[in-house]
Coordinates of C-alpha atoms in Angstrom, one line a residue:
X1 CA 61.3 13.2 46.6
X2 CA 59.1 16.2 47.7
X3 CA 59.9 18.9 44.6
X4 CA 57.3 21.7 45.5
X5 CA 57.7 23.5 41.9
X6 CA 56.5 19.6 40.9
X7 CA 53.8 19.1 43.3
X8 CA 49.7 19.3 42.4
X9 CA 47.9 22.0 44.4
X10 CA 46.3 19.2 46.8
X11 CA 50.2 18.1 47.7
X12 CA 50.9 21.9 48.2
X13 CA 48.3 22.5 50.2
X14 CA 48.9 19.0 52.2
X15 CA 52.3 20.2 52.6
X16 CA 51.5 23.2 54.1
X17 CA 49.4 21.7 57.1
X18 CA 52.3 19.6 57.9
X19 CA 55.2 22.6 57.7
X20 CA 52.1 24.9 59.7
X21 CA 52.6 22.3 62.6
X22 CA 56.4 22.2 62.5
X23 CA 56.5 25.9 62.9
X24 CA 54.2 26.0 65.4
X25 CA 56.5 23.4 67.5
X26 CA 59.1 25.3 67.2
X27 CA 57.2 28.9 67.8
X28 CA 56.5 27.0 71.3
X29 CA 60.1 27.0 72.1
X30 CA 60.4 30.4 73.1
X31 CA 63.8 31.5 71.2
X32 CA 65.2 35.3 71.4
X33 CA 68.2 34.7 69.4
X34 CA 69.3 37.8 67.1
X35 CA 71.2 37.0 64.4
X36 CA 70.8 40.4 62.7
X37 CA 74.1 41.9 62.6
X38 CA 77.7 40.6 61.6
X39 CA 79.1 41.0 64.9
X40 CA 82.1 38.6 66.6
X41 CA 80.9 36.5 69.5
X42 CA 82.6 37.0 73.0
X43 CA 84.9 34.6 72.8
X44 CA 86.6 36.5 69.8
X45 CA 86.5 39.2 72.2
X46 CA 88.1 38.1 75.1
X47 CA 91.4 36.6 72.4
X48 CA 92.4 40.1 72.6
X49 CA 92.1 41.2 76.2
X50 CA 95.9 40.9 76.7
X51 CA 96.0 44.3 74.6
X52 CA 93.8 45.7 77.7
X53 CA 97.4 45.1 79.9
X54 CA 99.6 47.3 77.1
X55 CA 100.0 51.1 78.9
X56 CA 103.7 51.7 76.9
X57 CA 102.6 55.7 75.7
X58 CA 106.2 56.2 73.8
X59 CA 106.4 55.9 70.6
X60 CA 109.8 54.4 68.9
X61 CA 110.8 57.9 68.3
X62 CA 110.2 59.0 72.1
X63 CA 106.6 60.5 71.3
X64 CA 104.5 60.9 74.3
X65 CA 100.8 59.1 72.7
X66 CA 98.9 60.9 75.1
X67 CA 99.4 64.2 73.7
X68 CA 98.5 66.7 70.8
X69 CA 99.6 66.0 67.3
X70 CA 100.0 63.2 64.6
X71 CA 97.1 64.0 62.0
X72 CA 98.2 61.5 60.2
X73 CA 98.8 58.4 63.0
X74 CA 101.7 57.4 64.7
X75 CA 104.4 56.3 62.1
X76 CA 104.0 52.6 63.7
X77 CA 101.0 52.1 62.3
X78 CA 100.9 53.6 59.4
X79 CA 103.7 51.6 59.0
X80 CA 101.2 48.5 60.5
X81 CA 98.5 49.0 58.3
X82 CA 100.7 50.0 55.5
X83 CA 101.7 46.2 55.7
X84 CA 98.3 45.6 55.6
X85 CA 97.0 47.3 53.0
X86 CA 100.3 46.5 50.5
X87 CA 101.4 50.8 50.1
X88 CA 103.4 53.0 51.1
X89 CA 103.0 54.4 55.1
X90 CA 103.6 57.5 54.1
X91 CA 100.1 57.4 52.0
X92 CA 98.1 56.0 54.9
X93 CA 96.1 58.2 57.6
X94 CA 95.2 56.3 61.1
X95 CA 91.7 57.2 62.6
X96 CA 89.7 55.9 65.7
X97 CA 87.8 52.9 65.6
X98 CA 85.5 52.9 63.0
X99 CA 86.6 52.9 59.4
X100 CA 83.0 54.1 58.2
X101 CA 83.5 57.4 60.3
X102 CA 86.4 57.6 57.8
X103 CA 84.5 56.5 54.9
X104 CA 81.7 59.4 55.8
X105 CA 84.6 61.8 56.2
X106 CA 85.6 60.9 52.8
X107 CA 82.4 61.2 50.8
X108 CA 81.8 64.7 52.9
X109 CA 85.2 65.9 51.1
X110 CA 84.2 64.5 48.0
X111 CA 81.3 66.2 48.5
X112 CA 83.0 69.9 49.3
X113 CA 85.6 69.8 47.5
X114 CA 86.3 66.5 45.6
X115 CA 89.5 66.0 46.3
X116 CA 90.7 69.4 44.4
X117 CA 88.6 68.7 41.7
X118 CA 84.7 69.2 40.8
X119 CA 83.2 68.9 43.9
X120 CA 80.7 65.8 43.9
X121 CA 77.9 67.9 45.0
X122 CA 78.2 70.6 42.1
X123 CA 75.9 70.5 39.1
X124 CA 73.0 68.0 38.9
X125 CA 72.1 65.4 41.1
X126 CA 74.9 63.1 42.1
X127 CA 74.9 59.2 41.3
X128 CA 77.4 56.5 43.2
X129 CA 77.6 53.1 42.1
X130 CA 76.0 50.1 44.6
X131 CA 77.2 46.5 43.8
X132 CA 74.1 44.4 45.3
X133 CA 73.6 42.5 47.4
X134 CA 76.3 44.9 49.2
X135 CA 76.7 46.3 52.8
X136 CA 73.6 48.8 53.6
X137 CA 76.1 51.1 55.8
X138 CA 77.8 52.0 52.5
X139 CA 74.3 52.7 50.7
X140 CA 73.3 54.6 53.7
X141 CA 76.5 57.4 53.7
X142 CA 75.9 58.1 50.0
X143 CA 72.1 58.4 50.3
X144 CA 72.8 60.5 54.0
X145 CA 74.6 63.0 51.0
X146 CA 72.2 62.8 48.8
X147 CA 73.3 60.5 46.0
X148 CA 71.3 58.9 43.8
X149 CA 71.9 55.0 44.6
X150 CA 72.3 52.9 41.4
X151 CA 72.8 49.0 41.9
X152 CA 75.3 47.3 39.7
X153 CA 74.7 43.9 40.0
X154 CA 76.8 41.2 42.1
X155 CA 78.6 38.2 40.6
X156 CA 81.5 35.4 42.3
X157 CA 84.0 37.8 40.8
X158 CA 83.0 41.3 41.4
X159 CA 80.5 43.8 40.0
X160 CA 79.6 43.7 36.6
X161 CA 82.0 45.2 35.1
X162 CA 80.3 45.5 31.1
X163 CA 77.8 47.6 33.5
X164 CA 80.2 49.7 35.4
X165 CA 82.1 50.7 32.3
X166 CA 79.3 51.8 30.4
X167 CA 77.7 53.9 34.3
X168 CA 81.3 55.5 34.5
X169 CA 80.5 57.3 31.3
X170 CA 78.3 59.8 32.9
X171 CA 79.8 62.7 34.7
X172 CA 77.2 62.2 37.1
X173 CA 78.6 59.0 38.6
X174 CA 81.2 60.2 40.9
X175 CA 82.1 56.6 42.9
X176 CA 81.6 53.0 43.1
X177 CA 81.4 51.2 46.6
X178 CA 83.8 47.9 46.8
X179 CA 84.3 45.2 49.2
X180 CA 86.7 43.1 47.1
X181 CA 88.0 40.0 49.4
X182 CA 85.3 37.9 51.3
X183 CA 82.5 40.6 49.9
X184 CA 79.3 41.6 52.3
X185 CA 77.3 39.7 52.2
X186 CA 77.9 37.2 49.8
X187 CA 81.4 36.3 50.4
X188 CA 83.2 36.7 47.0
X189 CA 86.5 37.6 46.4
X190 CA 87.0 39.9 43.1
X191 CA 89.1 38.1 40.5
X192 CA 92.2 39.7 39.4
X193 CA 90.3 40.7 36.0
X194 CA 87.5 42.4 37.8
X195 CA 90.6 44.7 39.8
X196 CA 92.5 45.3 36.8
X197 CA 89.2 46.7 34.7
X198 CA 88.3 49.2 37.7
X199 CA 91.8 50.2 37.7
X200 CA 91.8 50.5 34.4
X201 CA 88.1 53.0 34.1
X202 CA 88.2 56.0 32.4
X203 CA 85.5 57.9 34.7
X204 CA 83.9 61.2 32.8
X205 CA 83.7 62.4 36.6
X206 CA 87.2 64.0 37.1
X207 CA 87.2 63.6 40.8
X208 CA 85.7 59.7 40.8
X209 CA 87.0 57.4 42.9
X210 CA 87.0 53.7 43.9
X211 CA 86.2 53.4 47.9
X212 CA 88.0 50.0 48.3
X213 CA 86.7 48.6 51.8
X214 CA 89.0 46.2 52.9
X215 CA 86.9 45.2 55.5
X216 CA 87.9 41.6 55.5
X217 CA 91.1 41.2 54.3
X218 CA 92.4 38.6 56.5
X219 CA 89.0 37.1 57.9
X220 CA 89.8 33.8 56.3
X221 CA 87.9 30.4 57.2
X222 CA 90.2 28.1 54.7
X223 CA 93.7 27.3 55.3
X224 CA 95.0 30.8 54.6
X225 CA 93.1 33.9 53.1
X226 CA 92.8 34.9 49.9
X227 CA 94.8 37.6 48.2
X228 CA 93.1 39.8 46.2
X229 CA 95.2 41.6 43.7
X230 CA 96.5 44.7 45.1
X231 CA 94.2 47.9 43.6
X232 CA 96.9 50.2 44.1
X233 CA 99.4 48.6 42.4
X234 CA 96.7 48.1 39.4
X235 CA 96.0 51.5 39.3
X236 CA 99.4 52.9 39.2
X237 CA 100.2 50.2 35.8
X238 CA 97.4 52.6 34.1
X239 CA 98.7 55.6 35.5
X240 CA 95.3 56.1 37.8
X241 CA 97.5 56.1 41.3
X242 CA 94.8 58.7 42.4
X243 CA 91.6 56.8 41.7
X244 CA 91.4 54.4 44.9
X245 CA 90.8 55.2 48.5
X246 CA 91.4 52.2 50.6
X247 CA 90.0 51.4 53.8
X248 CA 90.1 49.1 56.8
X249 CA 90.0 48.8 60.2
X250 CA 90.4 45.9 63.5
X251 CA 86.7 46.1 64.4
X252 CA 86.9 42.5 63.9
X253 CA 90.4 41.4 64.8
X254 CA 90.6 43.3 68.3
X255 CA 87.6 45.0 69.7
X256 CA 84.6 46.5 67.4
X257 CA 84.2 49.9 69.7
X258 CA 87.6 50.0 70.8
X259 CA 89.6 49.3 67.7
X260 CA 91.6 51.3 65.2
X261 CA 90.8 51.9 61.4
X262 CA 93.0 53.3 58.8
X263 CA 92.7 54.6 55.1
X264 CA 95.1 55.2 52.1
X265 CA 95.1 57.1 48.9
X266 CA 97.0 58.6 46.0
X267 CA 99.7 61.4 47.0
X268 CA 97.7 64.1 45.4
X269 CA 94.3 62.5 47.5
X270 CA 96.0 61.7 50.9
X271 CA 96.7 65.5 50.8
X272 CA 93.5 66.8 50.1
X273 CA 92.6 64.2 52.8
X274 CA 94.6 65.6 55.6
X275 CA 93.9 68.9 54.8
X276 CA 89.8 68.2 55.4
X277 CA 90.2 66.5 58.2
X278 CA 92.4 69.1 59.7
X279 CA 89.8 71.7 61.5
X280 CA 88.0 68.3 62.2
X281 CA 90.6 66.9 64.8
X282 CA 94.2 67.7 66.3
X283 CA 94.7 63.6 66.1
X284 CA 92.7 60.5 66.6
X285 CA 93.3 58.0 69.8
X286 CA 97.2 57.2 69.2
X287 CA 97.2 55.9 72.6
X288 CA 95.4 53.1 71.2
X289 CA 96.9 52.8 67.8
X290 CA 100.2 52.3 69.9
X291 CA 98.6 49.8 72.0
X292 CA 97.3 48.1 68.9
X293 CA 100.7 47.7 66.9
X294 CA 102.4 46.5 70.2
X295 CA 100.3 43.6 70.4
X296 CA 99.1 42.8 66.8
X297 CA 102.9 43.8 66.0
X298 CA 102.7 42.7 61.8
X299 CA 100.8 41.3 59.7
X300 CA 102.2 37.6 60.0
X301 CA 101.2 37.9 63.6
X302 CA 97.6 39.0 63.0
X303 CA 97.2 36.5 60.7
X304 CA 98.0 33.7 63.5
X305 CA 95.9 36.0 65.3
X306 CA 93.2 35.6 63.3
X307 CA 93.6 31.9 62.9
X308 CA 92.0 32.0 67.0
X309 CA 89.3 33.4 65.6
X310 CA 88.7 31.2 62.6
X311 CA 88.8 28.5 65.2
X312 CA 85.7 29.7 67.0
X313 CA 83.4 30.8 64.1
X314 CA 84.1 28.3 61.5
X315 CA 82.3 25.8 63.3
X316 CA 79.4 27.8 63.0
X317 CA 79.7 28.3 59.7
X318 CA 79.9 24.8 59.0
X319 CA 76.6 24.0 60.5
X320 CA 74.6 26.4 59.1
X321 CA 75.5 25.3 55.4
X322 CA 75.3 21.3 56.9
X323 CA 71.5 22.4 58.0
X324 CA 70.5 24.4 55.2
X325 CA 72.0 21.4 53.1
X326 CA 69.9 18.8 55.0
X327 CA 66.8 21.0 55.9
X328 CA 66.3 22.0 52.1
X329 CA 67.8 18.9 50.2
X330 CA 64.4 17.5 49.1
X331 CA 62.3 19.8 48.7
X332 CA 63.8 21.1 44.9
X333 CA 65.4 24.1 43.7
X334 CA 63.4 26.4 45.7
X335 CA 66.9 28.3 47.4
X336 CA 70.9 28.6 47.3
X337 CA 73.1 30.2 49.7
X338 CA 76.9 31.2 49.2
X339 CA 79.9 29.3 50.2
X340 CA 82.4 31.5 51.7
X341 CA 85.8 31.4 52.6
X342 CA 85.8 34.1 55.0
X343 CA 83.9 37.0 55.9
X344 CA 81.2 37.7 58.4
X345 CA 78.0 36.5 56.6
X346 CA 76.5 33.8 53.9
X347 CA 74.3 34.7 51.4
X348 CA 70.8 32.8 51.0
X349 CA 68.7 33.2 47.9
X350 CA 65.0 32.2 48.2
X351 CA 62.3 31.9 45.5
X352 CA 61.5 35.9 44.6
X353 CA 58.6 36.8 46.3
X354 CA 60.1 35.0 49.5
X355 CA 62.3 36.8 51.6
X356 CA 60.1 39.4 53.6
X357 CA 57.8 36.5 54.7
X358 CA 60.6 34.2 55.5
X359 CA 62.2 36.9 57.4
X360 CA 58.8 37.3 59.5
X361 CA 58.3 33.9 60.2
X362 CA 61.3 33.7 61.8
X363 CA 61.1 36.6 63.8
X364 CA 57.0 35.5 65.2
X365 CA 59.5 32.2 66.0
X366 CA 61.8 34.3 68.3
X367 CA 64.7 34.6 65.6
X368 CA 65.8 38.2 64.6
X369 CA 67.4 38.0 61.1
X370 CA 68.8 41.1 59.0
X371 CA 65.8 42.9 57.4
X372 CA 64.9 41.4 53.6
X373 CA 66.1 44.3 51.3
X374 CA 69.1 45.1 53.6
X375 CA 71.9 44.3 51.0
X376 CA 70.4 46.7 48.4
X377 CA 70.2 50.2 47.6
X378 CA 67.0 52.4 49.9
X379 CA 66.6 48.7 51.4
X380 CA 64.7 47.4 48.5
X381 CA 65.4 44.2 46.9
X382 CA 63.4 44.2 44.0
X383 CA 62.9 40.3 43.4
X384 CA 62.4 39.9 47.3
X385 CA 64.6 36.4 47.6
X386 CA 68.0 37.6 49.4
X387 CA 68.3 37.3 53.3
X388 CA 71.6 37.8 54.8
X389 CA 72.6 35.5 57.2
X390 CA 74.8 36.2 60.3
X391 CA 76.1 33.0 62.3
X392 CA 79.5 34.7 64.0
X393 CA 77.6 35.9 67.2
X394 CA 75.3 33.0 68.4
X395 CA 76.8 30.0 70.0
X396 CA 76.8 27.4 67.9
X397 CA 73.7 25.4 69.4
X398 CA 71.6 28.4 68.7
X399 CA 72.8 28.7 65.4
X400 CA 71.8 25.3 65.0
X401 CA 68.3 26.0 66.5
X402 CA 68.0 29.2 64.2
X403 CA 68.6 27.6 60.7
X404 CA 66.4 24.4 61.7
X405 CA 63.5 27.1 62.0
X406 CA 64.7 29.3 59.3
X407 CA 64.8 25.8 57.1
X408 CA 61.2 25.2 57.7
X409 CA 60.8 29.3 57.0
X410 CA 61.8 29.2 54.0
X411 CA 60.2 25.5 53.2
X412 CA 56.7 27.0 54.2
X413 CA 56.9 30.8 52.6
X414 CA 58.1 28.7 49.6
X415 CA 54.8 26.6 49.5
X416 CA 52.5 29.9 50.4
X417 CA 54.1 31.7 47.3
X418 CA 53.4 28.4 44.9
X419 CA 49.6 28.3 46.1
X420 CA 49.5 32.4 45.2
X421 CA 50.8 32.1 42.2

């Protein structure tokens, strides 16, 4: 056994020559392998170029797609996504093909107008809730408007909800950011406790909500995804129908740039809503949202749908937590990483003080991993040790090659930190 947090400072320091010359084998590869982003490979891409062929423009009704009108979306899919999300169509706006332009759209209401109540920007400076690690997009829309970021921690069941009960308290905190099934980046799913407590908050704020990013909902790497207890059916048992907006999109299920994204609210909400986005836009791409519910058709058939894509990344996910397993197993408790069962991303937890370094040694190896700090709110972890990791994109033999030299990464910034210290 090699336990470094057991080792004398002349095995340390022996240990460091030897993982010095490992790296600088593998620095003599030449890799360029970026592995920054949670993005789908091209063969996820191309399961979906039979939607390319679709160029119906009528709607059930008779509709012609590529005109004016339908604020809201085609009735199809709302009706699509209404499935999806588990409420009623008729509370569920279709948008283009990014459901964080419709998550900025939201928080610049909230910000105006709040929804028909006190305007989030109105009195002293604004706070919205950050469970971290989290997805920096989120952090960076609420800092864009000028909120002050304040991290509630992350567990395997949700935020901490003793915390966010006690934050909600102050007028001041006018939102919390949630990813609740296959969470970025950890991959937890919120437990039906942890949905039933934020439906259940009593927010001073008047015009708080809960933006419910169901960004993953049916991203599943098991036998069949996980199902979250439905928010919006929690928050009408306490009478708080107007507390959640819910989003989600088909970035990853059809095409990232060309997909369709959708959100849905309380009746009193979903108005206020509409009527902001009104002088925005006359309608969003319904020529696509038709295209999209032809061929994803319900919500049975995108799950079989996604089961293709399960079959391609999965495999890739597998082999990073066999390396990581194998690459760090002797070496004592010097890191742990999540084990999801869907999502786009595993979490890995270094020794604090590690993450930055680790992160550098890969890239001076030819590996581009997300920044250190990028799950948190302003980009700052403050025990330096998370490093989200990203294996959908790469083939799976550079994934392989890319946690054999983030293994001996971690294995050397591990050692460094032990002499410092």
């Amino acid at each position: 056994m090699n336990d470094y947090l057991k080792m004398s400072r002349a095995e340390l320091e022996a240990e460091k020559e030897r993982l010095l010359q490992l790296y600088g084998d593998e620095k003599k590869k030449g890799l360029k392998l970026d592995m920054s982003r949670g993005k789908p490979c091209p063969e996820q891409l191309d399961l979906s170029m039979d939607l390319l062929k679709i160029q119906e423009y009528r709607t059930e009704a008779g509709a012609d797609t590529r005109n004016y009108g339908f604020l809201e979306g085609i009735p199809e899919a709302r009706r699509l996504f209404g499935e999806l999300l588990g409420v009623d169509p008729q509370q569920v706006l279709v948008g283009g093909n990014s459901s964080l332009n419709l998550m900025f759209e939201v928080v610049a209401a909230g910000c105006r107008d709040g929804f028909g109540k006190t305007p989030w920007s109105a009195g002293e400076k604004p706070r919205f809730l950050c469970p971290a690690p989290g997805y920096d997009r989120h952090f960076r829309v609420t800092e864009h408007f000028g909120f002050e970021l304040t991290t509630v921690p992350m567990r395997e069941d949700g935020p901490d909800m003793d915390l966010v009960e006690e934050l909600v308290k102050d007028p001041r905190v006018k939102g919390i950011w949630c990813v609740p099934t296959y969470s970025n980046p950890d991959g937890y799913c919120y437990s039906d406790e942890t949905v039933r407590r934020l439906a259940a908050l009593e927010p001073a704020a008047d015009s708080f909500k809960i933006l419910w990013d169901n960004a993953y909902l049916v991203h599943y790497l098991e036998d069949a995804p996980e199902d979250t207890l439905n928010i919006m059916d929690a928050c009408k048992a306490c009478g708080h129908e107007e507390l959640p907006i819910l989003f989600c999109s088909t970035s990853k299920i059809t095409f990232p740039g060309a997909g369709v994204s959708a959100l849905a609210a309380g009746p009193k909400t979903f108005a206020a809503i509409c009527e902001d986005l009104f002088p925005m836009t006359i309608g969003f791409d319904k020529i696509n949202q038709l295209r999209h519910v032809l061929y994803l058709k319900d919500k049975a058939h995108i799950l079989a749908h996604m089961a293709k894509h399960k079959a391609i990344i999965k495999p890739k996910f597998d082999a990073m937590r066999r390396l990581l397993a194998e690459g760090l197993a002797d070496c004592g408790d010097i890191a742990h990483w999540t084990n999801p069962k869907g999502g786009y991303f595993i979490s890995l937890y270094t020794l604090p003080g590690c993450a930055k370094r680790i992160v550098s040694l890969c890239k001076e190896a030819g590996v581009v991993l997300t920044g250190a700090g990028a799950a948190y709110p302003y980009g700052v972890d403050p025990q330096d040790w998370h490093i989200r990791l990203a294996p959908t994109y790469p083939a799976l033999e550079e994934v392989e090659q890319a946690t054999r030299l983030l293994c001996i990464a971690v294995r050397l910034a591990s050692v460094e930190k032990l002499l410092a210290d």
